[in-house]
Amino acid sequence: MNPLNKRVLRKLKESKLQYLAIMVVMMVGLSLYISFNMGIYNFENSVFTYYEKNNLADLSAEVVKIPMNSIDDLKKIQGIKTVEGRIKMDVPLKVEDPNEKVTARIISVPKDQTINKLFLIDGNLGLSDYKEAYVIEHFVQGRGIQVGDIVQPQINGKVYDLEITAEVGSPEFVYLMKDSQSMLPDLTSFGIIYVSEKFASEAFGLGNAYNEVVIDVAEGYNLEKIKTKVEDALDKYGVKSVRLREDQLSYRIVQEEIKGGKQSASVVPFLFLIVAGIILSVMISRLVKGDRMTIGVLKSMGYTNTQVLIHYSKFAVFIGLFGSLLGVALGTIVSKYFTQVYLMFYKVHYVTIEYYIGYLLGGIFLSVIFSIGAGVIGARGTLKIVPAESMRKEPPKSGKRIIFEGTKIWKKLNFTQKMVWRNLLRDKKRVIFVAFGVSITLLVVVVPLYLFATMPELFDYQFGKLQQMDYNIEFSRPTNTKSLNVIEDQVDYDLMEGKLEYPFEIESKWKSQIISLIGLEKNTQMYNFEDINERPLVPEKNFVYVSQGLAKVLGINVGDQIKINNYIPGKDDIYVKVTGINKQNLGTNVYMDIELMREGLVEKNSINGVFINSKDDVKGKLEKIRYISGIHSIEDMSSSFEEFMQITAASISSLLFFGFILGFAIMYNTTVMTINSRLLEFSSLRILGMSKGEIIGVILKENFVITVIGILIGLPLSKMASQGITDAFSTDLYTFGGSIQLSTYIFGISITLIFILISQLAAYHRIRKLNFIEALKERMT
Amino acid sequence: MSNIAVKVTDLKKYYQMGEVTVKALRGDSFEIIDGEFIVVLGPSGSGKSTLLNMIGGMDQPTSGTVMFYEDEVTQYNEKELTQYRRNKIGFVFQFYNLMANLTARENVELATEICSDPLDIDEVMNDVGLDDRKSHFPSQMSGGEQQRVAIARAVAKNPKLLLCDEPTGALDYSTGKSILRLLVNINEKYNKTVMVITHNAAIGNIADTVIKMRSGEIEEIIKNENPMAPERIEW
């Protein structure tokens, strides 16, 4: 091996802990790059294979009623390949605990299903006309039921005993949520039960009619145009909504997940690589500075600038190459688990876990490019070294009085304090470098802590501040406001308000989205609306509020006219003026005066749900009311939130762990580098009679000041990074946000100080081992 | 003219040291004959190291010329200077300047790696008396041994001119003499022109030519008809 290469290896060994720390950062960065990318790629591939093989519908339309023999009329629309009708209804499911409210969505399965084909997991496909059902896999797992068990849906007041003959998956329900208002999946209280067409039509009394059609469109056709034609064609059957695949809840959530995953893959690994690159570059520039004479000797022997530059860049390339190889190995292993984590939440079949050579080679290429960049930037100082000058002692830096000298405060400082301030103010580059390290460490700690703190805040705001009701009760069909009297008779309550809640398509300018439109009493006490600046909004007559996520997506401002597309037969589309944008972190809604909604969109005096504030046993007392399909209490929400938080806590802990690696690598390296570059200074102090302890005391005082500066810079940086991340991850379903709490900063600063302390201890150990006197005599490089 | 190895004409070098302008060379001229052993004598700050750097292509003068055989070194560009240092010049420094992380042999190899006509490393190391110390690291060797490695490193490149900057300055009396003996041997055996700069006047006795310097100027050039053996000089 070439002697210079041997030197590289031996020098690396000399400062192994420093280089190892950078290598670990590089490794983590690359393993995140590989695992994020391959994990998300595998997930995306698997989910699209599933969609393709089981033919996820391109369009679905809910109608009041369409005769079975009219379904084929839709095929006349050019581009439509297949149409299937089905009956879909949400009904209560009878379970052992009478207080538990479980909703089952009954969906009929055609004999020769070609759209949204079910995936058999257990049991046998082939339903008898009665008494048999398939159950969706999420619900089977959530409730711990199995093939052979009986499920008891209550349809129109009658309980049916259906034997589960198969556990199935569906491309339509990769992620199972009742609706976009559910916020979180609740696999114990909501499930899908598939039944025969014959059973469904008889049990629901629909006769020879469906209430939903699913459509498969041939490739190459404009789906928007077909959607419009379908809306027109179904108008006479009382079309309620026509959704494109993109508007379908599960599909949308999967897409958001993939989008978020790709964003993470394009940001997080680069943060690590950039940090590793910066430290590496600074380390090499320090090495070059210390090796001034060696570089002079190499040049005196006839080594060219390029050869010397390459020699010093090799330190970085070596770290990059080894870090990347370890990162590739780790990333490849982790990516498999990464995909599996996705599969814990998303029920996808035909899963293929592949290792894409492109990402592996790309990852190595990426880190080598970063390393070469860091190496060349760090080693560029070699070019300036003139061999003859390198043989001479460096001229002393021109000494100047620092700005505070002569002031009263200055006079009061003791000798070491003056020394500390002189050192800090004379070597500003070092101060900036270490302070930068501290601020980045604070940033990587505060961001995950902020995310961690934001999650409960989202829910606290949604369920503690925005929504004021104890119970949200849904009806299976619209009723007259008089139905409130029935409920009033059953429960003791403090407050009760009827509501209307329907899916409608909202159009603003050229954009549209299907959302849940909620009609509320003006001056409602069930919602405590605030605008995005947390100023109260008072819902007056004809109020129309748009939730902030939706307003952002559709570009809606206060005062805009929005169009509400009305599918209800005999009712026209209406235009309403937006009177407020309301702060809302979860879900997308439009809220409006219930009277305005009744007048323009539905029937007079109608409601299809009720909000109740009550200490009474609401669930127990209302369960027998036939038209109630769901009772959701705040406790239900908080228990599902707790589950969600446990998963979130695990992923944020891993972020914090990565933050620790970054923080330690930054602080340890910056401290050791500054100590190494000041050996001669410390040696002189030792000769002047200062003890090791006193010197360490000076370093600690300097580091304390730098840490304070770093924290002061780090706080706004952390705030900016947190806001950047929340912006990047916010979707129309979830709007992260809110200001960083003081406790998050305090906690973040405390953790950063612990990291600094640990790295200082490691550095302290190094100082104790240093022979200061030898350093004065050192002439070898 | 063909036996003139180096011809220095009106060489000046001014450089900035912090806030001070140092006039290191003030218009010096002299010639070095091929195969000579030259000693440049002078106190600290007399400009001898600067002179050596100019001849060795380590630095560019403010004005004046340095001819190496037929070529004008002072006209060389950066690339030509590198090639010149690589193939024509060998340097030996007062503090050896060895690479701490490389063994004695690897330090020599470092120099031979890049030049066009190197000598056999093992033979050179044998000649400098380091046959059994080849695999030692500098920290495992004495000062004299380290300087021998530095000399081997310079000689193994097979340069025409060996430039030695205070080669005995960091060594004790007897080790210093042994190093001088080694340099004389190299001058004789390998027929290399050797230029030693030193502040030690006694060393001038072993040279064919002595150039005395003071304050950046050549004070006197002395031709020594009967150079002494290094073993015989005293200081």
PDB file of N, CA and C in Angstrom, chain A residues 468 495-498 519-529 537-545 592-595:
ATOM      1  N   GLN A 468     -67.152  20.880  22.129  1.00  0.00           N
ATOM      2  CA  GLN A 468     -67.532  21.013  23.534  1.00  0.00           C
ATOM      3  C   GLN A 468     -68.519  19.941  23.981  1.00  0.00           C
ATOM      4  N   LEU A 495     -77.122  19.894  28.076  1.00  0.00           N
ATOM      5  CA  LEU A 495     -77.269  20.643  26.829  1.00  0.00           C
ATOM      6  C   LEU A 495     -77.493  19.662  25.684  1.00  0.00           C
ATOM      7  N   MET A 496     -78.325  20.030  24.750  1.00  0.00           N
ATOM      8  CA  MET A 496     -78.554  19.161  23.597  1.00  0.00           C
ATOM      9  C   MET A 496     -78.797  20.031  22.365  1.00  0.00           C
ATOM     10  N   GLU A 497     -78.173  19.655  21.266  1.00  0.00           N
ATOM     11  CA  GLU A 497     -78.376  20.409  20.018  1.00  0.00           C
ATOM     12  C   GLU A 497     -78.468  19.418  18.867  1.00  0.00           C
ATOM     13  N   GLY A 498     -79.447  19.605  18.010  1.00  0.00           N
ATOM     14  CA  GLY A 498     -79.544  18.767  16.812  1.00  0.00           C
ATOM     15  C   GLY A 498     -78.508  19.232  15.804  1.00  0.00           C
ATOM     16  N   GLY A 519     -74.101  21.117   9.854  1.00  0.00           N
ATOM     17  CA  GLY A 519     -75.021  22.208  10.148  1.00  0.00           C
ATOM     18  C   GLY A 519     -75.210  22.332  11.657  1.00  0.00           C
ATOM     19  N   LEU A 520     -74.988  23.551  12.177  1.00  0.00           N
ATOM     20  CA  LEU A 520     -75.069  23.775  13.635  1.00  0.00           C
ATOM     21  C   LEU A 520     -76.015  24.926  13.930  1.00  0.00           C
ATOM     22  N   GLU A 521     -76.583  24.881  15.120  1.00  0.00           N
ATOM     23  CA  GLU A 521     -77.414  26.010  15.547  1.00  0.00           C
ATOM     24  C   GLU A 521     -76.550  27.268  15.556  1.00  0.00           C
ATOM     25  N   LYS A 522     -77.149  28.388  15.142  1.00  0.00           N
ATOM     26  CA  LYS A 522     -76.350  29.607  15.293  1.00  0.00           C
ATOM     27  C   LYS A 522     -76.151  29.830  16.802  1.00  0.00           C
ATOM     28  N   ASN A 523     -75.097  30.425  17.156  1.00  0.00           N
ATOM     29  CA  ASN A 523     -74.682  30.554  18.562  1.00  0.00           C
ATOM     30  C   ASN A 523     -74.546  29.194  19.254  1.00  0.00           C
ATOM     31  N   THR A 524     -74.135  28.225  18.483  1.00  0.00           N
ATOM     32  CA  THR A 524     -73.976  26.877  19.052  1.00  0.00           C
ATOM     33  C   THR A 524     -73.033  26.892  20.267  1.00  0.00           C
ATOM     34  N   GLN A 525     -73.340  26.053  21.240  1.00  0.00           N
ATOM     35  CA  GLN A 525     -72.440  25.929  22.395  1.00  0.00           C
ATOM     36  C   GLN A 525     -71.651  24.631  22.329  1.00  0.00           C
ATOM     37  N   MET A 526     -71.871  23.876  21.240  1.00  0.00           N
ATOM     38  CA  MET A 526     -71.173  22.605  21.089  1.00  0.00           C
ATOM     39  C   MET A 526     -69.809  22.788  20.406  1.00  0.00           C
ATOM     40  N   TYR A 527     -69.630  23.900  19.768  1.00  0.00           N
ATOM     41  CA  TYR A 527     -68.345  24.224  19.143  1.00  0.00           C
ATOM     42  C   TYR A 527     -67.885  25.587  19.649  1.00  0.00           C
ATOM     43  N   ASN A 528     -66.601  25.661  19.947  1.00  0.00           N
ATOM     44  CA  ASN A 528     -66.026  26.909  20.407  1.00  0.00           C
ATOM     45  C   ASN A 528     -65.043  27.368  19.322  1.00  0.00           C
ATOM     46  N   PHE A 529     -65.599  28.041  18.307  1.00  0.00           N
ATOM     47  CA  PHE A 529     -64.772  28.374  17.146  1.00  0.00           C
ATOM     48  C   PHE A 529     -63.804  29.522  17.428  1.00  0.00           C
ATOM     49  N   LEU A 537     -64.559  33.220  17.235  1.00  0.00           N
ATOM     50  CA  LEU A 537     -65.501  33.432  16.137  1.00  0.00           C
ATOM     51  C   LEU A 537     -66.892  33.183  16.706  1.00  0.00           C
ATOM     52  N   VAL A 538     -67.779  34.109  16.503  1.00  0.00           N
ATOM     53  CA  VAL A 538     -69.144  33.921  17.038  1.00  0.00           C
ATOM     54  C   VAL A 538     -70.071  33.538  15.881  1.00  0.00           C
ATOM     55  N   PRO A 539     -70.597  32.302  15.908  1.00  0.00           N
ATOM     56  CA  PRO A 539     -71.437  31.865  14.790  1.00  0.00           C
ATOM     57  C   PRO A 539     -72.822  32.542  14.800  1.00  0.00           C
ATOM     58  N   GLU A 540     -72.943  33.549  13.945  1.00  0.00           N
ATOM     59  CA  GLU A 540     -74.215  34.274  13.863  1.00  0.00           C
ATOM     60  C   GLU A 540     -75.056  33.721  12.735  1.00  0.00           C
ATOM     61  N   LYS A 541     -76.188  34.332  12.517  1.00  0.00           N
ATOM     62  CA  LYS A 541     -77.099  33.874  11.460  1.00  0.00           C
ATOM     63  C   LYS A 541     -76.347  33.803  10.118  1.00  0.00           C
ATOM     64  N   ASN A 542     -76.596  32.705   9.400  1.00  0.00           N
ATOM     65  CA  ASN A 542     -75.979  32.452   8.080  1.00  0.00           C
ATOM     66  C   ASN A 542     -74.443  32.340   8.118  1.00  0.00           C
ATOM     67  N   PHE A 543     -73.914  31.918   9.278  1.00  0.00           N
ATOM     68  CA  PHE A 543     -72.451  31.764   9.330  1.00  0.00           C
ATOM     69  C   PHE A 543     -72.013  30.565   8.474  1.00  0.00           C
ATOM     70  N   VAL A 544     -70.861  30.705   7.866  1.00  0.00           N
ATOM     71  CA  VAL A 544     -70.234  29.596   7.129  1.00  0.00           C
ATOM     72  C   VAL A 544     -68.750  29.620   7.471  1.00  0.00           C
ATOM     73  N   TYR A 545     -68.316  28.607   8.178  1.00  0.00           N
ATOM     74  CA  TYR A 545     -66.898  28.535   8.554  1.00  0.00           C
ATOM     75  C   TYR A 545     -66.236  27.378   7.799  1.00  0.00           C
ATOM     76  N   MET A 592     -71.894  25.299   8.959  1.00  0.00           N
ATOM     77  CA  MET A 592     -72.780  26.403   8.581  1.00  0.00           C
ATOM     78  C   MET A 592     -74.037  26.419   9.434  1.00  0.00           C
ATOM     79  N   ASP A 593     -74.680  27.554   9.378  1.00  0.00           N
ATOM     80  CA  ASP A 593     -75.943  27.730  10.096  1.00  0.00           C
ATOM     81  C   ASP A 593     -76.906  26.630   9.643  1.00  0.00           C
ATOM     82  N   ILE A 594     -77.425  25.867  10.618  1.00  0.00           N
ATOM     83  CA  ILE A 594     -78.265  24.712  10.266  1.00  0.00           C
ATOM     84  C   ILE A 594     -79.505  25.139   9.462  1.00  0.00           C
ATOM     85  N   GLU A 595     -79.973  26.347   9.736  1.00  0.00           N
ATOM     86  CA  GLU A 595     -81.145  26.847   9.001  1.00  0.00           C
ATOM     87  C   GLU A 595     -80.797  27.096   7.541  1.00  0.00           C
TER      88      GLU A 595
END
